Each structure stands twice: as structure tokens, then as C-alpha cells.
Coordinates of C-alpha atoms in Angstrom, one line a residue:
Chain A
M1321 CA 291.9 268.1 57.1
M1322 CA 291.8 264.9 59.1
E1323 CA 288.2 264.4 58.3
R1324 CA 288.9 265.0 54.6
T1325 CA 291.6 262.4 54.6
N1326 CA 289.3 259.9 56.4
N1327 CA 286.5 260.6 53.9
F1328 CA 288.9 260.0 51.0
L1329 CA 290.1 256.8 52.5
V1330 CA 286.5 255.6 52.9
W1331 CA 285.9 256.6 49.3
L1332 CA 289.0 254.7 48.1
K1333 CA 287.8 251.6 50.1
G1334 CA 284.4 251.9 48.4
V1335 CA 286.0 252.0 45.0
W1336 CA 288.1 249.0 45.8
N1337 CA 285.1 247.2 47.2
F1338 CA 283.2 247.5 43.9
I1339 CA 286.2 246.7 41.8
L1340 CA 286.8 243.6 43.9
M1341 CA 283.2 242.4 43.5
D1342 CA 283.2 243.0 39.8
L1343 CA 286.5 241.3 39.2
L1344 CA 285.4 238.3 41.3
E1345 CA 282.3 237.9 39.2
F1346 CA 284.4 238.3 36.0
L1347 CA 286.9 235.7 37.1
R1348 CA 284.2 233.2 38.0
S1349 CA 282.5 233.5 34.6
P1350 CA 284.4 231.3 32.1
A1351 CA 282.2 232.6 29.3
Q1352 CA 283.2 236.2 30.0
I1353 CA 286.9 235.4 30.2
I1354 CA 286.9 233.4 27.0
G1355 CA 284.8 236.1 25.3
T1356 CA 287.2 238.8 26.4
L1357 CA 290.4 237.1 25.4
M1358 CA 289.5 234.8 22.5
A1359 CA 287.4 237.1 20.3
P1360 CA 290.2 239.7 19.9
I1361 CA 292.9 237.0 19.4
I1362 CA 290.8 235.4 16.6
M1363 CA 290.2 238.8 15.0
I1364 CA 293.9 240.0 15.1
T1365 CA 295.0 236.5 13.9
S1366 CA 292.7 236.4 10.9
F1367 CA 293.8 240.0 9.9
G1368 CA 297.4 239.2 10.6
I1369 CA 297.4 236.1 8.4
G1370 CA 295.3 237.8 5.7
T1371 CA 296.9 241.2 5.5
S1372 CA 300.5 241.1 6.7
I1373 CA 301.7 240.9 3.1
P1374 CA 303.1 244.1 1.4
T1375 CA 300.2 245.9 -0.3
S1376 CA 299.2 249.3 -1.5
V1377 CA 295.6 248.7 -2.3
G1378 CA 293.5 251.7 -1.3
M1379 CA 296.5 253.2 0.5
N1380 CA 298.0 256.7 0.2
P1381 CA 301.5 256.1 -1.3
G1382 CA 302.8 258.7 1.2
L1383 CA 302.0 256.4 4.2
N1384 CA 305.0 254.9 5.8
V1385 CA 303.7 251.3 6.4
N1386 CA 305.3 248.0 5.5
S1387 CA 302.0 246.2 5.1
Y1388 CA 298.3 246.7 5.2
F1389 CA 298.3 244.9 8.6
E1390 CA 300.4 247.6 10.1
F1391 CA 297.8 250.1 8.9
V1392 CA 294.8 248.2 10.0
A1393 CA 296.1 246.7 13.3
P1394 CA 295.4 249.9 15.4
G1395 CA 291.9 249.9 14.1
I1396 CA 291.4 246.3 15.0
M1397 CA 292.4 247.2 18.5
L1398 CA 290.0 250.1 18.6
I1399 CA 287.2 247.9 17.4
G1400 CA 287.9 245.6 20.3
I1401 CA 287.7 248.5 22.7
M1402 CA 284.7 250.0 21.0
F1403 CA 282.4 247.0 21.0
G1404 CA 283.8 245.1 24.0
T1405 CA 283.7 248.1 26.3
T1406 CA 280.3 249.5 25.3
M1407 CA 278.6 246.1 25.4
G1408 CA 280.5 244.9 28.5
I1409 CA 279.7 247.9 30.7
G1410 CA 276.2 248.4 29.2
N1411 CA 275.2 244.8 30.0
S1412 CA 276.8 245.0 33.4
I1413 CA 274.9 248.2 34.3
L1414 CA 271.6 246.8 32.9
L1415 CA 272.2 243.7 35.2
D1416 CA 273.0 246.0 38.1
K1417 CA 269.7 247.8 37.5
R1418 CA 267.7 244.6 37.1
K1419 CA 269.2 243.2 40.3
R1420 CA 268.8 246.6 42.0
I1421 CA 272.4 246.8 43.0
T1422 CA 272.5 250.4 41.8
E1423 CA 269.7 251.1 44.3
D1424 CA 271.8 249.5 47.0
V1425 CA 274.4 252.0 46.2
I1426 CA 272.1 255.0 46.1
T1427 CA 270.7 254.0 49.6
S1428 CA 274.0 253.2 51.2
S1429 CA 276.4 255.5 53.0
M1430 CA 279.0 255.0 50.3
P1431 CA 279.3 258.0 47.9
Y1432 CA 277.8 257.3 44.4
S1433 CA 281.0 258.6 42.8
A1434 CA 282.9 255.6 44.3
F1435 CA 280.5 253.3 42.5
I1436 CA 280.7 255.0 39.1
I1437 CA 284.5 255.4 39.2
S1438 CA 284.9 251.8 40.2
R1439 CA 282.8 250.7 37.2
Y1440 CA 285.1 252.7 34.9
L1441 CA 288.2 251.4 36.6
S1442 CA 287.2 247.7 36.4
M1443 CA 286.2 248.2 32.8
L1444 CA 289.5 249.8 32.2
L1445 CA 291.4 246.9 33.7
K1446 CA 289.4 244.3 31.7
S1447 CA 289.6 246.2 28.4
L1448 CA 293.3 247.0 28.8
L1449 CA 293.9 243.3 29.4
Q1450 CA 292.1 242.5 26.2
F1451 CA 294.0 245.3 24.4
L1452 CA 297.4 244.0 25.6
V1453 CA 296.5 240.5 24.5
I1454 CA 295.8 241.8 21.0
L1455 CA 299.0 243.9 21.0
I1456 CA 301.2 241.1 22.2
T1457 CA 299.8 238.7 19.7
A1458 CA 300.3 241.2 16.9
M1459 CA 303.9 241.9 18.0
L1460 CA 304.9 238.3 18.5
F1461 CA 303.3 236.7 15.5
F1462 CA 302.9 239.5 12.9
K1463 CA 305.9 241.7 13.7
L1464 CA 304.0 244.8 14.6
R1465 CA 306.2 247.5 16.0
V1466 CA 305.2 250.0 18.6
E1467 CA 306.7 253.5 18.4
N1468 CA 305.5 255.0 21.7
I1469 CA 304.1 252.6 24.3
A1470 CA 303.2 255.3 26.9
M1471 CA 301.2 257.3 24.3
L1472 CA 299.6 254.0 23.2
L1473 CA 298.4 253.2 26.7
V1474 CA 297.1 256.7 27.2
A1475 CA 295.2 256.5 23.9
A1476 CA 293.8 253.1 24.7
S1477 CA 292.7 254.2 28.1
A1478 CA 291.1 257.3 26.8
A1479 CA 289.2 255.2 24.2
V1480 CA 288.1 252.7 26.9
I1481 CA 286.9 255.5 29.2
F1482 CA 285.0 257.1 26.3
F1483 CA 283.2 253.9 25.3
T1484 CA 282.5 253.0 28.9
G1485 CA 280.7 256.3 29.1
V1486 CA 278.8 255.5 25.9
G1487 CA 277.7 252.1 27.5
V1488 CA 276.8 253.7 30.8
W1489 CA 274.8 256.4 29.1
L1490 CA 272.9 254.1 26.9
A1491 CA 272.2 251.6 29.7
A1492 CA 270.9 254.4 31.9
F1493 CA 267.8 254.9 29.8
T1494 CA 267.3 251.6 28.1
D1495 CA 266.5 247.9 28.7
E1496 CA 268.4 244.9 27.3
I1497 CA 266.7 244.9 23.9
T1498 CA 266.8 248.7 23.3
F1499 CA 270.3 248.8 24.5
A1500 CA 271.5 246.3 21.9
G1501 CA 269.7 248.2 19.1
L1502 CA 270.8 251.7 20.1
S1503 CA 274.4 250.8 20.7
N1504 CA 274.7 249.2 17.2
L1505 CA 273.1 252.3 15.7
L1506 CA 275.7 254.4 17.4
L1507 CA 278.8 252.2 17.1
I1508 CA 278.4 251.1 13.5
P1509 CA 278.8 254.7 12.0
L1510 CA 281.7 255.4 14.4
F1511 CA 283.3 252.1 13.3
Y1512 CA 283.0 252.7 9.5
F1513 CA 283.7 256.4 9.4
S1514 CA 286.8 256.5 11.6
G1515 CA 289.2 255.2 9.0
I1516 CA 289.9 251.8 10.4
F1517 CA 290.2 250.0 7.0
F1518 CA 291.5 252.8 4.8
P1519 CA 292.9 256.4 5.3
I1520 CA 290.3 258.9 6.3
E1521 CA 291.5 261.2 3.5
N1522 CA 289.8 258.7 1.1
F1523 CA 286.5 260.2 2.2
G1524 CA 287.4 263.5 0.5
A1525 CA 285.5 266.5 1.9
L1526 CA 283.6 264.3 4.3
G1527 CA 287.0 263.4 5.8
N1528 CA 287.3 266.9 7.2
V1529 CA 284.3 266.3 9.3
V1530 CA 284.6 262.7 10.3
Q1531 CA 288.3 263.2 11.4
Y1532 CA 286.8 264.8 14.5
L1533 CA 284.6 261.8 15.4
P1534 CA 285.8 260.6 18.8
S1535 CA 286.7 257.2 17.4
S1536 CA 288.6 258.8 14.5
M1537 CA 290.7 260.9 16.9
Q1538 CA 291.3 257.9 19.1
L1539 CA 292.4 255.9 16.1
S1540 CA 294.8 258.6 14.9
I1541 CA 296.6 258.7 18.3
L1542 CA 296.7 254.9 18.4
R1543 CA 298.1 254.8 14.9
Y1544 CA 300.6 257.5 15.8
S1545 CA 301.7 255.5 18.8
I1546 CA 302.0 252.2 17.0
I1547 CA 303.3 253.0 13.5
G1548 CA 304.3 256.6 13.9
I1549 CA 301.8 258.2 11.4
R1550 CA 301.5 261.7 13.0
P1551 CA 298.3 263.5 12.4
D1552 CA 298.7 267.2 11.3
N1553 CA 296.7 268.4 14.3
L1554 CA 298.1 266.0 16.9
L1555 CA 297.9 268.4 19.9
L1556 CA 294.3 269.3 19.1
V1557 CA 293.3 265.7 18.6
F1558 CA 295.0 264.6 21.8
T1559 CA 293.5 267.4 23.9
L1560 CA 290.0 266.8 22.5
T1561 CA 290.3 263.0 23.1
I1562 CA 291.3 263.5 26.7
L1563 CA 288.5 266.1 27.3
L1564 CA 285.9 263.9 25.7
S1565 CA 286.9 261.0 27.9
I1566 CA 286.6 263.2 31.1
L1567 CA 283.2 264.4 29.9
M1568 CA 282.2 260.8 29.3
I1569 CA 282.8 260.0 33.0
V1570 CA 280.9 263.0 34.4
L1571 CA 277.8 263.1 32.1
P1572 CA 276.9 259.4 31.9
G1573 CA 277.6 259.0 35.6
H1574 CA 275.1 261.8 36.3
A1575 CA 272.6 260.3 33.8
L1576 CA 272.7 256.9 35.4
K1577 CA 272.1 258.4 38.9
S1578 CA 269.1 260.4 37.5
S1579 CA 267.7 257.3 35.9
I1580 CA 267.8 255.3 39.1
K1581 CA 266.4 258.1 41.3
K1582 CA 263.3 259.2 39.3
Chain B
M548 CA 259.8 261.2 68.7
D549 CA 258.5 260.0 65.3
I550 CA 261.0 257.9 63.4
L551 CA 259.0 258.5 60.2
Q552 CA 256.8 261.4 59.3
T553 CA 255.2 262.2 56.0
C554 CA 253.2 265.4 55.6
E555 CA 250.8 266.2 52.7
L556 CA 252.9 264.1 50.3
Y557 CA 251.9 264.1 46.7
K558 CA 253.4 262.3 43.7
K559 CA 252.2 262.5 40.1
V560 CA 253.1 260.0 37.4
S561 CA 252.2 261.1 33.9
D562 CA 249.6 263.6 35.0
K563 CA 247.9 261.2 37.4
F564 CA 248.3 261.3 41.1
S565 CA 249.9 258.1 42.3
L566 CA 250.0 259.4 45.9
K567 CA 247.7 262.0 47.3
N568 CA 248.0 263.8 50.6
I569 CA 249.9 261.1 52.5
N570 CA 250.1 261.9 56.2
L571 CA 251.8 259.1 58.1
N572 CA 253.8 258.8 61.2
I573 CA 255.6 255.9 62.9
E574 CA 256.7 256.3 66.5
S575 CA 260.1 255.0 67.5
G576 CA 260.0 251.3 68.1
D577 CA 256.7 250.7 66.3
F578 CA 255.9 248.6 63.3
L579 CA 253.4 249.9 60.8
A580 CA 251.8 247.6 58.1
L581 CA 250.8 249.2 54.9
I582 CA 248.1 247.2 53.1
G583 CA 246.1 247.8 49.9
K584 CA 245.4 246.2 46.6
N585 CA 247.9 246.0 43.7
G586 CA 248.7 249.4 42.3
A587 CA 247.3 251.2 45.4
G588 CA 250.6 253.1 45.8
K589 CA 252.3 251.0 48.5
T590 CA 255.6 250.5 46.6
T591 CA 255.6 254.1 45.4
L592 CA 255.3 255.3 48.9
L593 CA 258.0 253.0 50.2
R594 CA 260.4 254.0 47.4
I595 CA 259.9 257.7 48.3
I596 CA 260.6 257.0 52.0
S597 CA 263.7 255.0 50.9
G598 CA 264.9 258.0 48.9
L599 CA 264.7 256.1 45.6
L600 CA 261.9 258.1 44.1
R601 CA 261.3 261.9 44.1
Y602 CA 258.0 263.3 45.2
D603 CA 256.3 266.5 44.0
T604 CA 255.2 268.2 47.1
G605 CA 255.0 267.6 50.9
K606 CA 257.6 266.4 53.4
V607 CA 259.2 263.2 54.3
L608 CA 261.2 263.2 57.5
I609 CA 263.3 260.3 58.9
D610 CA 264.1 260.8 62.5
G611 CA 263.4 264.5 61.8
I612 CA 265.8 264.7 58.9
P613 CA 264.4 265.4 55.3
V614 CA 264.8 262.3 53.2
E615 CA 266.7 264.3 50.6
K616 CA 269.7 264.5 52.9
S617 CA 270.7 261.1 51.7
S618 CA 274.1 261.0 53.3
K619 CA 272.5 261.3 56.8
V620 CA 269.3 259.4 56.0
N621 CA 270.9 256.4 54.5
K622 CA 272.6 255.6 57.8
L623 CA 269.2 255.6 59.5
I624 CA 267.3 253.3 57.1
G625 CA 267.5 249.8 56.0
I626 CA 265.6 248.5 52.9
V627 CA 264.2 245.1 52.1
Q628 CA 263.1 245.3 48.4
Q629 CA 260.3 243.3 46.9
S630 CA 262.3 241.6 44.3
K631 CA 266.0 241.8 44.6
G632 CA 268.6 240.1 42.5
L633 CA 271.9 239.0 43.7
P634 CA 275.4 238.4 42.2
D635 CA 274.9 234.6 42.0
S636 CA 278.6 233.8 41.5
L637 CA 279.6 235.2 44.9
T638 CA 279.4 233.3 48.1
V639 CA 277.2 234.4 51.0
Q640 CA 280.4 235.4 52.9
E641 CA 281.7 237.5 50.0
Y642 CA 278.4 239.2 49.4
V643 CA 277.8 239.9 53.1
R644 CA 281.3 241.4 53.3
F645 CA 280.7 243.5 50.2
Q646 CA 277.5 244.8 51.7
G647 CA 279.1 245.4 55.0
R648 CA 281.8 247.5 53.5
L649 CA 279.2 249.4 51.4
R650 CA 277.3 250.3 54.6
N651 CA 280.3 250.7 56.9
A652 CA 279.1 247.9 59.1
D653 CA 281.1 246.5 62.0
I654 CA 282.3 242.9 61.2
K655 CA 281.4 241.8 64.8
V656 CA 277.9 243.0 64.3
L657 CA 277.8 241.2 60.9
N658 CA 278.9 237.9 62.4
G659 CA 276.4 238.2 65.2
L660 CA 273.6 238.8 62.7
I661 CA 274.5 235.9 60.6
E662 CA 274.3 233.6 63.6
I663 CA 271.0 235.0 64.7
S664 CA 269.5 234.6 61.2
G665 CA 270.7 231.0 61.1
L666 CA 272.8 231.5 58.0
T667 CA 276.1 230.4 59.5
E668 CA 276.0 227.0 57.8
Y669 CA 275.5 228.6 54.4
Y670 CA 278.3 231.1 54.8
N671 CA 280.6 229.5 52.2
Q672 CA 277.9 228.6 49.7
Y673 CA 277.2 230.4 46.5
L674 CA 274.2 232.8 46.7
S675 CA 272.6 230.9 43.8
T676 CA 272.2 227.8 46.0
L677 CA 270.2 229.6 48.8
S678 CA 266.5 228.8 49.2
G679 CA 263.9 231.5 48.9
G680 CA 263.4 231.7 52.7
N681 CA 267.2 232.0 53.4
L682 CA 267.5 234.6 50.7
R683 CA 264.8 236.6 52.3
K684 CA 266.5 236.2 55.7
L685 CA 269.7 237.4 54.1
H686 CA 268.0 240.5 52.7
I687 CA 266.5 241.3 56.1
M688 CA 269.9 240.7 57.8
L689 CA 271.7 243.0 55.3
S690 CA 269.1 245.7 55.8
I691 CA 269.9 245.9 59.5
M692 CA 273.7 245.4 59.5
H693 CA 274.4 249.1 59.9
K694 CA 272.1 249.4 62.9
P695 CA 269.4 251.5 61.2
K696 CA 266.5 253.0 63.1
L697 CA 263.9 252.3 60.5
V698 CA 263.6 249.3 58.2
I699 CA 261.5 249.6 55.1
M700 CA 260.1 246.2 53.9
D701 CA 258.3 245.8 50.6
E702 CA 256.3 242.5 50.8
P703 CA 259.0 240.6 52.8
T704 CA 257.3 237.2 52.6
V705 CA 255.7 237.3 49.2
G706 CA 256.0 233.9 47.4
L707 CA 257.1 232.0 50.5
D708 CA 255.3 228.9 51.8
P709 CA 253.4 229.2 55.1
I710 CA 256.1 227.5 57.3
V711 CA 258.9 229.7 56.0
R712 CA 256.6 232.8 56.2
R713 CA 256.2 232.1 59.9
D714 CA 259.9 231.7 60.3
I715 CA 260.5 235.0 58.6
W716 CA 257.8 236.7 60.8
K717 CA 259.7 235.5 63.9
Y718 CA 262.8 237.0 62.5
I719 CA 261.2 240.3 61.6
Y720 CA 259.5 240.5 65.0
S721 CA 262.8 240.0 66.7
L722 CA 263.9 243.3 65.2
K723 CA 261.7 245.0 67.8
E724 CA 264.0 243.8 70.5
L725 CA 266.8 245.7 68.8
G726 CA 264.7 248.8 69.0
I727 CA 264.2 249.0 65.3
S728 CA 261.0 250.5 63.8
A729 CA 259.6 249.1 60.6
I730 CA 257.2 250.0 57.8
I731 CA 256.0 246.8 56.1
S732 CA 253.9 246.7 52.9
T733 CA 252.1 243.4 52.5
H734 CA 249.1 241.7 50.8
Y735 CA 248.8 239.3 53.7
I736 CA 246.4 240.5 56.2
D737 CA 247.5 237.9 58.8
E738 CA 251.0 239.2 58.4
A739 CA 249.9 242.8 59.0
E740 CA 247.9 241.8 62.0
I741 CA 250.7 239.7 63.6
L742 CA 253.6 241.9 62.9
S743 CA 252.4 245.5 63.2
D744 CA 251.4 247.8 66.0
K745 CA 249.5 249.9 63.6
I746 CA 247.9 249.4 60.2
A747 CA 247.4 251.9 57.3
I748 CA 245.1 251.1 54.4
I749 CA 246.1 252.7 51.2
D750 CA 243.8 252.9 48.1
N751 CA 244.2 254.9 44.9
G752 CA 247.2 256.7 46.3
S753 CA 245.5 257.9 49.5
I754 CA 245.7 256.6 53.1
V755 CA 242.0 255.8 53.7
T756 CA 242.4 254.8 57.3
S757 CA 245.1 254.1 59.9
G758 CA 245.4 253.2 63.5
T759 CA 245.7 250.1 65.7
K760 CA 243.8 247.0 64.7
D761 CA 241.2 247.6 67.3
E762 CA 240.8 251.2 66.3
I763 CA 240.2 250.3 62.7
K764 CA 237.8 247.5 63.4
K765 CA 235.8 249.7 65.8
L766 CA 235.6 252.4 63.2
Y767 CA 234.2 250.1 60.5
N768 CA 232.4 247.5 62.6
E769 CA 229.0 249.0 62.3
E770 CA 227.7 245.8 60.8
N771 CA 227.1 242.4 62.2
G772 CA 226.9 239.1 60.6
L773 CA 227.7 235.5 60.6
E774 CA 229.9 233.0 58.8
V775 CA 228.7 229.7 57.7
T776 CA 231.3 227.0 56.9
L777 CA 230.0 224.3 54.6
I778 CA 231.5 221.1 53.5
D779 CA 233.1 222.5 50.3
N780 CA 233.2 225.4 47.9
N781 CA 230.4 224.0 45.7
E782 CA 228.1 223.7 48.6
A783 CA 229.0 227.2 49.7
L784 CA 228.3 228.6 46.3
S785 CA 225.0 226.8 46.0
F786 CA 224.0 228.2 49.5
L787 CA 225.1 231.7 48.4
N788 CA 223.0 231.5 45.3
E789 CA 219.9 230.3 47.2
I790 CA 220.0 233.1 49.8
A791 CA 220.6 235.6 47.0
K792 CA 217.4 234.5 45.3
L793 CA 215.4 234.8 48.5
N794 CA 216.2 238.5 48.8
I795 CA 216.1 238.4 52.6
D796 CA 215.7 242.0 53.9
F797 CA 218.1 241.8 56.9
I798 CA 221.0 240.5 54.7
K799 CA 223.0 243.4 53.5
S800 CA 225.6 241.5 51.6
A801 CA 227.2 238.1 51.3
N802 CA 230.2 236.6 49.7
V803 CA 232.0 233.3 49.4
F804 CA 235.5 232.3 50.1
N805 CA 236.5 228.7 49.7
D806 CA 234.0 226.8 51.9
K807 CA 232.9 229.8 53.8
V808 CA 229.9 232.1 53.2
K809 CA 230.1 235.4 55.0
I810 CA 226.8 237.1 55.6
I811 CA 226.7 240.7 56.7
T812 CA 223.4 241.7 58.3
N813 CA 221.7 244.9 59.2
G814 CA 222.2 245.0 62.9
Y815 CA 221.8 241.8 64.8
D816 CA 218.9 239.8 66.1
C817 CA 218.8 236.2 67.3
S818 CA 216.0 235.6 64.9
Y819 CA 218.5 236.1 62.0
L820 CA 220.6 233.1 63.2
L821 CA 217.5 231.0 63.7
L822 CA 216.3 231.9 60.2
I823 CA 219.6 231.1 58.6
S824 CA 219.9 227.8 60.5
K825 CA 216.4 226.8 59.5
F826 CA 217.1 227.6 55.9
L827 CA 220.3 225.5 56.0
A828 CA 218.4 222.6 57.6
E829 CA 215.6 222.8 55.0
G830 CA 218.0 222.8 52.1
A831 CA 219.9 219.9 53.7
Y832 CA 223.2 221.7 53.4
K833 CA 226.2 220.0 54.8
V834 CA 227.3 222.5 57.4
K835 CA 230.5 222.3 59.4
M836 CA 230.1 225.4 61.5
I837 CA 228.2 228.6 62.0
K838 CA 229.8 231.5 63.9
L839 CA 228.9 235.1 64.6
L840 CA 231.2 237.5 62.8
D841 CA 233.6 240.0 64.2
L842 CA 234.7 242.3 61.3
S843 CA 238.3 241.4 60.4
I844 CA 240.9 243.8 59.0
E845 CA 240.5 241.9 55.7
D846 CA 236.8 242.8 55.7
V847 CA 237.6 246.4 56.5
L848 CA 240.1 246.4 53.6
V849 CA 237.5 244.9 51.1
K850 CA 234.9 247.2 52.5
I851 CA 237.0 250.3 51.9
I852 CA 238.7 249.6 48.7
S853 CA 235.9 247.7 46.9
P854 CA 232.5 247.7 48.6
K855 CA 230.9 246.1 45.5
A856 CA 233.2 243.1 45.9
L857 CA 231.1 242.0 48.9
L858 CA 228.1 241.6 46.7
S859 CA 229.7 240.6 43.5
D860 CA 229.8 237.0 44.3
I861 CA 226.0 236.8 44.6

């Protein structure tokens, strides 16, 4: 029992060690800070100015939204998470691989799980910071209301974890150039088919399939948390989203380890 | 007790053996140098010993423990990689502490090592500002901070100038006083001769010979010869071409390196030296020195891995 507690404390110290190093590097890189904070502010501001007028273009009349901005804002937040997280963690892992920091981990006495969990946690911290900046900007300047803040944070975290997994998985088997190409190939369809700019029902029969895309499910929970549009199958969507996020820690983590230790 | 033992180790990469039947052992406290040409399998072997690469068949034991048991083995080994990047935005202190926590190293040991390696004055500097020599020292220091029994070094002085190389040699050699064993892969024969107790020559994925320097030289020193140092490389090349044309029967092979012409002869006779001297005098070559040859480890290496290279310059 004592040994287990000690091992757990060592593991926790390991996680903290990696997070600390990652955050130190982040805070010392003005380009990364500006990129993380400014890009989403610009995006939400442009959409806020351009779409916070009452409109019904392309919208289902049954939707209870005051403006197109209310409808599209959760999607804008998801885009931030989708691209920021996948690219952020992917590039970070590729850099770790190039600098052989991942090999340091494999050959150290620290458990590998401490490394991989720390990577997810520091990504979660950075992405949630970015997410909150967008949310606060939208709430302060464009009168966005939030129906359920707890659910919103859970949904955002699940999305961050999922796309961190995507980034780790892709980075495990690619180099810088292939990574950029493959991540675009994967993210662009997820982006366009998840109903960010218009209701997913507009896809007709295709909507029945694409509603179960991870990004579509994450978006429905985000939209539910922010503007209260409840999906018919909320419980199923919520359960699947959480399960997928957990799976996207385990599988990419294992894939990365295998790619280092050939 | 052997600190490292590999038995009948095989590794295939895309249907081609990159390592074949590797049998090596390092006794506790010994330094072994692994030499061979590019692509011979040195790095592959070191990565397997480090636990970074899987092998197909055979056995790798570190202090009697199979290398697969990484949680135990990782405490016993330290690794100095060939090309290692660093998080440039961290200071030496931050990075050393990060690595120390990663390897569960004692902070007192860390401070002591930093002092020994002469990095104290750079402690608060960013890693990006360190010179190549200091970076290499830092890597070596980090590899021993957790008191490993075996340090695995992949070309630890590659790309460094001769002065810094010697400084690093001293530092590496000082590890012996700490009772640490080492396996060092290198292209520099002088480095191998100075640092190691034993040398293993690897070619095409196989260990072709291993032993102490004297054992290896004795094994391959069946030939005699002499080395003529001329005024410059042009003079040396012209001399080499002339003796090639003469087709002298006692000359087995000859090659040129900078201003030196190395002539390997069939056996040894005083008349050979007289004949060569006479030929040099007749050709009015500007000679700096003539000396009888003792086969060096470099000659053994060239002889083993590329016998034709000895004649290719003619």
C-alpha cells in the first residue's frame, strides 16, 4: 500500500515535471502566446461584428436563437479547439521526436504514462485558456449567453482531449510535412460536416450519418451548453463523446510509444 | 561480472540483416570502443542496448537483466545520443533540474556533477547560448546524474575541434574513477585507442574482431612496412604513382594520406628500406621522414572492412 502511494506520488511529480517544462517553454515564446490568444479573438470578433444581427438565412425556423452569431459561436469555439489543439500538440510531439526528448522519456525511470498524460494536461490548460478568451470576448462584446457553464467546460475539455489524441496519433507516424497535409485532410471534413455554419439537418439523409462525427457530437453539446438547443439523443451523444475522448488518450499514447521504440 | 552481454543478437530491417550474430561483453569498469564505417551497424547496436530499438533474436543483458525490463534497466544505463536537441528556451539550471526529476537524481549529486563538468558559470544561461563542447559535456553529465553502471555514448565528440575533443576525453575518462563502464561508438581511431580498454570492429552488421588494442594488432599484424613522409600531398601522390608503375614485387600495397605514403611489404628485409631510400634519392623527392611501420588500429580497420581501399589509391 505504502509502495503504491509512493509510486503514485512519483508519477504525479513526473506529470508536474513535464507540464512545468512545457508551460515554461510556452510562456517564453511570444509567438506562441500571441498565436494562441490573438487568432481566436480575431475570429470571434469578425464573426461577432458580421453576424450578431437578427437573421434567419439558412436557419431552421424552430431554432430558438436571437441571431446567427448565437448559432455559429459554439462552432467558432470548436474550430479554435480543433485546429489549435491538433496542430499545437502535433508540432510539439514532432519537435520532441526531433529533439529526442521522447527517447529521454522512454529511457528514464519515469513511467511513460506520466509523459503522455502531462502532454494532454498541458494542452488542455492552453486550449481551455484559448477557449475562455473566446467565450469571454463573445459574452462581453456580443452578448452571448451561456446556459450551462459546467456542461460547457466538460464538452470543451472532451473536444480538447479528442483533438489532442488526433494530433498525437498523426505526429506518431509522420514528419513535419506529412503531418500538416494529413491533419488538414482529416480536419477539413470534420470542420465542414459538423454543422458549424448551418444546422446539420440541412444535410438531409447525410445528416443522419454525420451527426455522429466526433466533432458534430462535440458541437451539439457545446451548442446545448451555450444556447440551450438540446439534441434529441443528448445522453447517447454525451456518452459517446466522453468514451471517444478516453479512447483518444489510450490509443494515440500507445501509438506514439510504438513509433519511438521500433 | 559483465555489465553488458549480448548473445547471438540479430536485427533485420526490411528483409536485410542490419545486425548479425552480435556477441559482445563488457566487464564491469571497462570501456569498450565500437568502431566501423558509416552504416556498419554501430548506432543500431547502441539503440538496441539502450532499449530504444527492438531486436529479432538473441539476448541483451545489462548487469544480468534483460534489456526489455526497462523499469530496472533504465536505472542502470545512461545515454549520450549522437545528435540531441534541447529545449532552447530553458536555462541550463531548469533543464538540469527537469532531467534530474526525470531520472530521480539526487540534487547534491547534480550540483557536484555540474561543478566537475565546469558548467557552473553557465548555470543561469539559456541552453541556446552554450557552445558545442559545453553542450556535449552537459549531455554526458546528464547521462550519469542517476549513477548508472553503464554509459552508452554514440559518437560523443563528433564535430568538435581537437582542443575541445581532448577536454571531453578527459571528462569521459574521469567516469572510470566513478566505477562507470562505457560503450563508445566512434569514427575517431585515436579516440578509441585513448579511451577504451577494448575495441570491437563492426562491419556489415557483424563484429569482425574484438579485444584489447594489442590483441587486435597482433592478430592482424602479419605484414610489415614503412611510412614515408614527404614535403606535401602532391609529392606523396607523385611518389605513390611512381612506385605503382615499377611494380616492385615485395610491395603488397600502398596508399597515401596527406603527405604520407604507407607501404605494406611482404615480410621485412633491410634491403627493402635501402631500395626505397635509393628510389627516393634518385627521384629527388623531398622527404621529411621514413619510419618502419607498426600496424595501427586504423590499418586493421581499413584492412578488415575494405581491403581494396589499401590499393585503390595506386
